[in-house]
Amino acid sequence: LVVAFAKLMNTLFPQEDNAHDSAEGGIMQAMAPEEFYWTLCACCPLVGEQQGEQQDAHEVLNFLLDALHEDLNRTRKRPPYKERPDLGEEDLSRRGEERFAAEAWHDHLRRHRSVLVDLCQGQLRSQVRCCECGCSSVTFDPFLFLSLPMPSGLRQGRQVPIEAAIQAFCAEEQLDGDDRWGCPRCACERRVAAKKRLSLWKLPLLLLVHFKRFGYEAPALPWGPAPRSWKIEGKVTFPLQRLDLQ
């Protein structure tokens, strides 16, 4: 799959010496990526078992990038995976968030080192705070994509900057109902309401973004009307380089 992808990239973006070889009089304007497609079909069941059918672009791209990372991973002997414990307020105040974030990133690099990690992976900070006692827990996790929610109220014919979608992604979320949190301080045998917030801690050189183009609304009561879903038709504007997220 890596070889087929490399050939596809060389065809789409030829070097200057080979630019005139791809088409008479200049760079190729169109091509059929048949070799790459059939290689992807052989490696990805999602595509291979339904050849010619329309697929979810995000799922296929996620599989492709994961496969490229695994084949190009420079770490051949990986240490056993150990889940890092959630950090409490005492741990953070004693050693600082920067130290824990750096340690989490170092543990990730011990098992994952590829050009995909070098260019496209970043780190998220996730904080959950109990609504009853105020106890909080913090974790630092790597990410390859940012799955951004579309801002509420976006309709066809309107547009918003990508910063608005990122702000919605980082907005505080209420955890209630089935999503209640097991607070380590006050929830012995029950789960409690909590608030969760995601923050961009470490950004990659190349930011991969997935927009959640479908809205979903669950019924307020189990015996209420059927869940409602709809496609969000508005546009999101973004620069192709030098996105400033300070």
Short mmCIF file of C-alpha atoms in Angstrom, two decimals:
data_model
loop_
_atom_site.label_atom_id
_atom_site.label_comp_id
_atom_site.label_asym_id
_atom_site.label_seq_id
_atom_site.Cartn_x
_atom_site.Cartn_y
_atom_site.Cartn_z
CA LEU A 1 0.00 0.00 0.00
CA VAL A 2 2.87 2.39 0.76
CA VAL A 3 4.49 1.72 -2.63
CA ALA A 4 1.20 2.23 -4.47
CA PHE A 5 0.55 5.45 -2.54
CA ALA A 6 4.08 6.71 -3.31
CA LYS A 7 3.55 6.05 -7.01
CA LEU A 8 0.25 7.92 -6.89
CA MET A 9 1.89 10.94 -5.23
CA ASN A 10 4.74 10.92 -7.75
CA THR A 11 2.20 10.92 -10.58
CA LEU A 12 0.08 13.70 -9.09
CA PHE A 13 3.06 15.84 -8.03
CA PRO A 14 5.96 14.95 -10.34
CA GLN A 15 9.43 16.34 -9.86
CA GLU A 16 10.47 19.09 -12.25
CA ASP A 17 12.67 16.72 -14.22
CA ASN A 18 9.72 14.35 -14.78
CA ALA A 19 6.94 16.90 -15.13
CA HIS A 20 6.91 16.76 -18.93
CA ASP A 21 6.89 12.97 -18.90
CA SER A 22 3.43 12.84 -17.27
CA ALA A 23 1.66 14.59 -20.15
CA GLU A 24 2.64 16.15 -23.42
CA GLY A 25 3.45 19.79 -23.01
CA GLY A 26 3.03 19.93 -19.21
CA ILE A 27 1.75 18.33 -16.03
CA MET A 28 -1.03 15.77 -16.24
CA GLN A 29 -4.46 17.31 -15.76
CA ALA A 30 -6.37 14.11 -14.90
CA MET A 31 -5.64 10.46 -14.18
CA ALA A 32 -7.35 7.23 -13.12
CA PRO A 33 -5.62 5.90 -9.95
CA GLU A 34 -6.39 2.27 -10.83
CA GLU A 35 -3.25 0.69 -9.37
CA PHE A 36 -3.73 2.49 -6.05
CA TYR A 37 -7.46 1.67 -6.00
CA TRP A 38 -6.97 -2.07 -6.51
CA THR A 39 -4.20 -2.14 -3.92
CA LEU A 40 -6.49 -0.37 -1.46
CA CYS A 41 -9.26 -2.89 -2.24
CA ALA A 42 -6.88 -5.73 -1.40
CA CYS A 43 -5.90 -4.16 1.94
CA CYS A 44 -9.11 -2.48 3.12
CA PRO A 45 -12.20 -4.71 3.53
CA LEU A 46 -14.45 -1.64 3.72
CA VAL A 47 -13.57 -0.83 0.10
CA GLY A 48 -12.64 -4.26 -1.24
CA GLU A 49 -15.90 -5.98 -0.28
CA GLN A 50 -18.02 -3.26 -1.90
CA GLN A 51 -16.02 -2.34 -4.98
CA GLY A 52 -17.38 0.62 -6.88
CA GLU A 53 -19.72 1.63 -4.06
CA GLN A 54 -19.65 5.03 -2.39
CA GLN A 55 -17.83 4.92 0.97
CA ASP A 56 -17.38 7.24 3.90
CA ALA A 57 -14.31 9.30 2.97
CA HIS A 58 -13.29 9.82 6.60
CA GLU A 59 -13.32 6.08 7.38
CA VAL A 60 -11.29 5.22 4.27
CA LEU A 61 -8.77 7.99 4.89
CA ASN A 62 -8.46 6.94 8.54
CA PHE A 63 -7.68 3.36 7.45
CA LEU A 64 -5.22 4.56 4.81
CA LEU A 65 -3.25 6.81 7.15
CA ASP A 66 -3.18 4.17 9.88
CA ALA A 67 -1.88 1.58 7.39
CA LEU A 68 0.78 3.99 6.09
CA HIS A 69 1.85 4.73 9.67
CA GLU A 70 2.14 1.04 10.57
CA ASP A 71 4.22 0.25 7.47
CA LEU A 72 6.48 3.29 7.94
CA ASN A 73 6.82 3.04 11.72
CA ARG A 74 10.49 3.36 12.57
CA THR A 75 9.95 1.61 15.92
CA ARG A 76 10.27 -2.10 15.23
CA LYS A 77 10.39 -3.41 18.82
CA ARG A 78 7.61 -1.71 20.72
CA PRO A 79 7.45 -1.81 24.51
CA PRO A 80 4.21 -3.19 25.99
CA TYR A 81 1.39 -0.69 26.11
CA LYS A 82 0.68 0.72 29.56
CA GLU A 83 -2.33 2.90 30.13
CA ARG A 84 -1.40 6.09 31.92
CA PRO A 85 -3.49 6.94 35.00
CA ASP A 86 -5.70 10.00 35.01
CA LEU A 87 -4.13 12.98 36.75
CA GLY A 88 -5.73 14.55 39.80
CA GLU A 89 -5.40 18.12 41.03
CA GLU A 90 -2.70 17.17 43.54
CA ASP A 91 -0.52 15.58 40.85
CA LEU A 92 -0.86 18.60 38.58
CA SER A 93 -0.11 21.13 41.29
CA ARG A 94 2.92 19.17 42.47
CA ARG A 95 4.64 18.57 39.12
CA GLY A 96 2.86 20.78 36.57
CA GLU A 97 0.87 19.95 33.47
CA GLU A 98 3.82 20.52 31.11
CA ARG A 99 5.75 17.66 32.74
CA PHE A 100 2.89 15.18 32.49
CA ALA A 101 2.11 16.18 28.90
CA ALA A 102 5.74 15.71 27.88
CA GLU A 103 5.89 12.30 29.57
CA ALA A 104 2.68 11.18 27.83
CA TRP A 105 4.05 12.30 24.45
CA HIS A 106 7.36 10.53 25.13
CA ASP A 107 5.52 7.29 25.94
CA HIS A 108 3.60 7.63 22.67
CA LEU A 109 6.82 8.11 20.67
CA ARG A 110 8.34 4.98 22.21
CA ARG A 111 5.79 2.96 20.23
CA HIS A 112 4.96 5.23 17.29
CA ARG A 113 7.58 6.99 15.14
CA SER A 114 6.73 7.57 11.48
CA VAL A 115 6.47 10.43 9.02
CA LEU A 116 2.73 10.54 9.84
CA VAL A 117 3.55 11.14 13.51
CA ASP A 118 6.23 13.69 12.62
CA LEU A 119 3.92 15.75 10.42
CA CYS A 120 0.30 15.08 11.35
CA GLN A 121 -0.08 14.04 14.99
CA GLY A 122 -0.75 16.39 17.86
CA GLN A 123 -1.83 16.13 21.49
CA LEU A 124 -5.14 16.88 23.21
CA ARG A 125 -5.71 17.81 26.83
CA SER A 126 -8.96 16.43 28.26
CA GLN A 127 -10.34 17.59 31.61
CA VAL A 128 -13.40 16.20 33.42
CA ARG A 129 -14.73 18.00 36.50
CA CYS A 130 -17.34 16.65 38.91
CA CYS A 131 -20.40 18.89 39.30
CA GLU A 132 -20.92 17.79 42.92
CA CYS A 133 -17.53 17.96 44.62
CA GLY A 134 -15.39 19.80 42.05
CA CYS A 135 -12.86 16.97 41.70
CA SER A 136 -11.15 17.03 38.30
CA SER A 137 -9.18 14.57 36.20
CA VAL A 138 -6.83 15.40 33.30
CA THR A 139 -5.42 13.21 30.53
CA PHE A 140 -3.16 13.92 27.54
CA ASP A 141 -3.82 11.90 24.38
CA PRO A 142 -2.41 11.95 20.82
CA PHE A 143 -4.65 12.69 17.84
CA LEU A 144 -4.36 12.36 14.08
CA PHE A 145 -7.66 14.02 13.11
CA LEU A 146 -9.70 16.78 14.65
CA SER A 147 -13.36 15.81 14.22
CA LEU A 148 -14.92 19.26 14.44
CA PRO A 149 -18.61 19.89 15.08
CA MET A 150 -20.25 22.40 12.81
CA PRO A 151 -21.34 25.58 14.63
CA SER A 152 -25.02 25.61 15.55
CA GLY A 153 -27.24 27.67 13.28
CA LEU A 154 -25.09 27.16 10.17
CA ARG A 155 -27.39 26.98 7.15
CA GLN A 156 -27.05 26.75 3.39
CA GLY A 157 -25.75 29.98 1.94
CA ARG A 158 -23.91 30.93 5.14
CA GLN A 159 -20.27 30.42 6.02
CA VAL A 160 -18.10 30.51 9.13
CA PRO A 161 -14.31 30.45 9.65
CA ILE A 162 -12.69 27.23 10.80
CA GLU A 163 -11.82 28.91 14.09
CA ALA A 164 -15.54 28.84 14.98
CA ALA A 165 -15.61 25.05 14.51
CA ILE A 166 -12.48 24.67 16.64
CA GLN A 167 -14.04 26.81 19.37
CA ALA A 168 -17.11 24.54 19.30
CA PHE A 169 -14.79 21.52 19.58
CA CYS A 170 -13.13 23.01 22.66
CA ALA A 171 -16.37 24.17 24.29
CA GLU A 172 -17.32 22.71 27.67
CA GLU A 173 -19.63 19.69 27.42
CA GLN A 174 -22.13 18.53 30.03
CA LEU A 175 -21.90 14.81 30.86
CA ASP A 176 -25.28 13.61 32.08
CA GLY A 177 -27.64 10.67 31.74
CA ASP A 178 -25.83 7.64 30.33
CA ASP A 179 -22.64 9.72 29.99
CA ARG A 180 -22.28 10.45 33.71
CA TRP A 181 -18.77 10.22 35.14
CA GLY A 182 -17.43 7.90 37.84
CA CYS A 183 -15.89 10.55 40.11
CA PRO A 184 -13.04 8.98 42.16
CA ARG A 185 -13.84 11.17 45.15
CA CYS A 186 -17.61 11.05 45.62
CA ALA A 187 -19.02 8.32 43.36
CA CYS A 188 -18.53 5.03 45.17
CA GLU A 189 -21.29 3.03 43.48
CA ARG A 190 -22.93 5.69 41.36
CA ARG A 191 -22.03 7.97 38.51
CA VAL A 192 -22.41 11.72 38.72
CA ALA A 193 -22.96 14.64 36.37
CA ALA A 194 -19.72 16.25 35.20
CA LYS A 195 -18.33 18.77 32.75
CA LYS A 196 -15.76 17.90 30.09
CA ARG A 197 -13.51 20.20 28.10
CA LEU A 198 -11.01 19.40 25.33
CA SER A 199 -8.03 21.68 24.63
CA LEU A 200 -5.43 21.72 21.86
CA TRP A 201 -2.18 21.16 23.73
CA LYS A 202 0.30 20.29 20.96
CA LEU A 203 -0.40 21.07 17.31
CA PRO A 204 1.09 19.25 14.29
CA LEU A 205 2.76 20.85 11.30
CA LEU A 206 -0.08 19.58 9.07
CA LEU A 207 -3.53 19.71 10.66
CA LEU A 208 -6.01 17.08 9.40
CA VAL A 209 -9.62 18.12 9.95
CA HIS A 210 -12.88 16.18 9.65
CA PHE A 211 -16.11 18.19 9.73
CA LYS A 212 -19.16 16.54 11.29
CA ARG A 213 -21.60 17.34 8.52
CA PHE A 214 -24.63 15.66 10.08
CA GLY A 215 -26.65 16.90 13.03
CA TYR A 216 -28.42 14.50 15.38
CA GLU A 217 -31.12 15.01 17.95
CA ALA A 218 -32.18 12.19 20.28
CA PRO A 219 -35.70 12.13 21.75
CA ALA A 220 -36.04 13.61 25.23
CA LEU A 221 -37.93 10.52 26.43
CA PRO A 222 -37.44 6.85 25.46
CA TRP A 223 -41.03 6.66 24.23
CA GLY A 224 -40.82 9.97 22.37
CA PRO A 225 -40.55 10.53 18.60
CA ALA A 226 -37.84 8.88 16.52
CA PRO A 227 -34.35 10.44 16.53
CA ARG A 228 -33.91 13.24 14.00
CA SER A 229 -30.86 13.69 11.78
CA TRP A 230 -30.04 16.22 9.07
CA LYS A 231 -27.18 17.34 6.86
CA ILE A 232 -25.52 20.68 7.62
CA GLU A 233 -25.21 22.53 4.32
CA GLY A 234 -23.21 25.63 5.34
CA LYS A 235 -19.62 26.32 4.36
CA VAL A 236 -16.45 26.54 6.45
CA THR A 237 -13.61 28.79 5.27
CA PHE A 238 -9.99 28.07 6.12
CA PRO A 239 -6.51 29.06 4.95
CA LEU A 240 -4.39 26.50 3.13
CA GLN A 241 -1.31 27.47 5.14
CA ARG A 242 -0.24 29.32 8.28
CA LEU A 243 -3.40 28.73 10.33
CA ASP A 244 -2.85 30.71 13.56
CA LEU A 245 -4.41 29.00 16.60
CA GLN A 246 -2.66 30.95 19.35
#
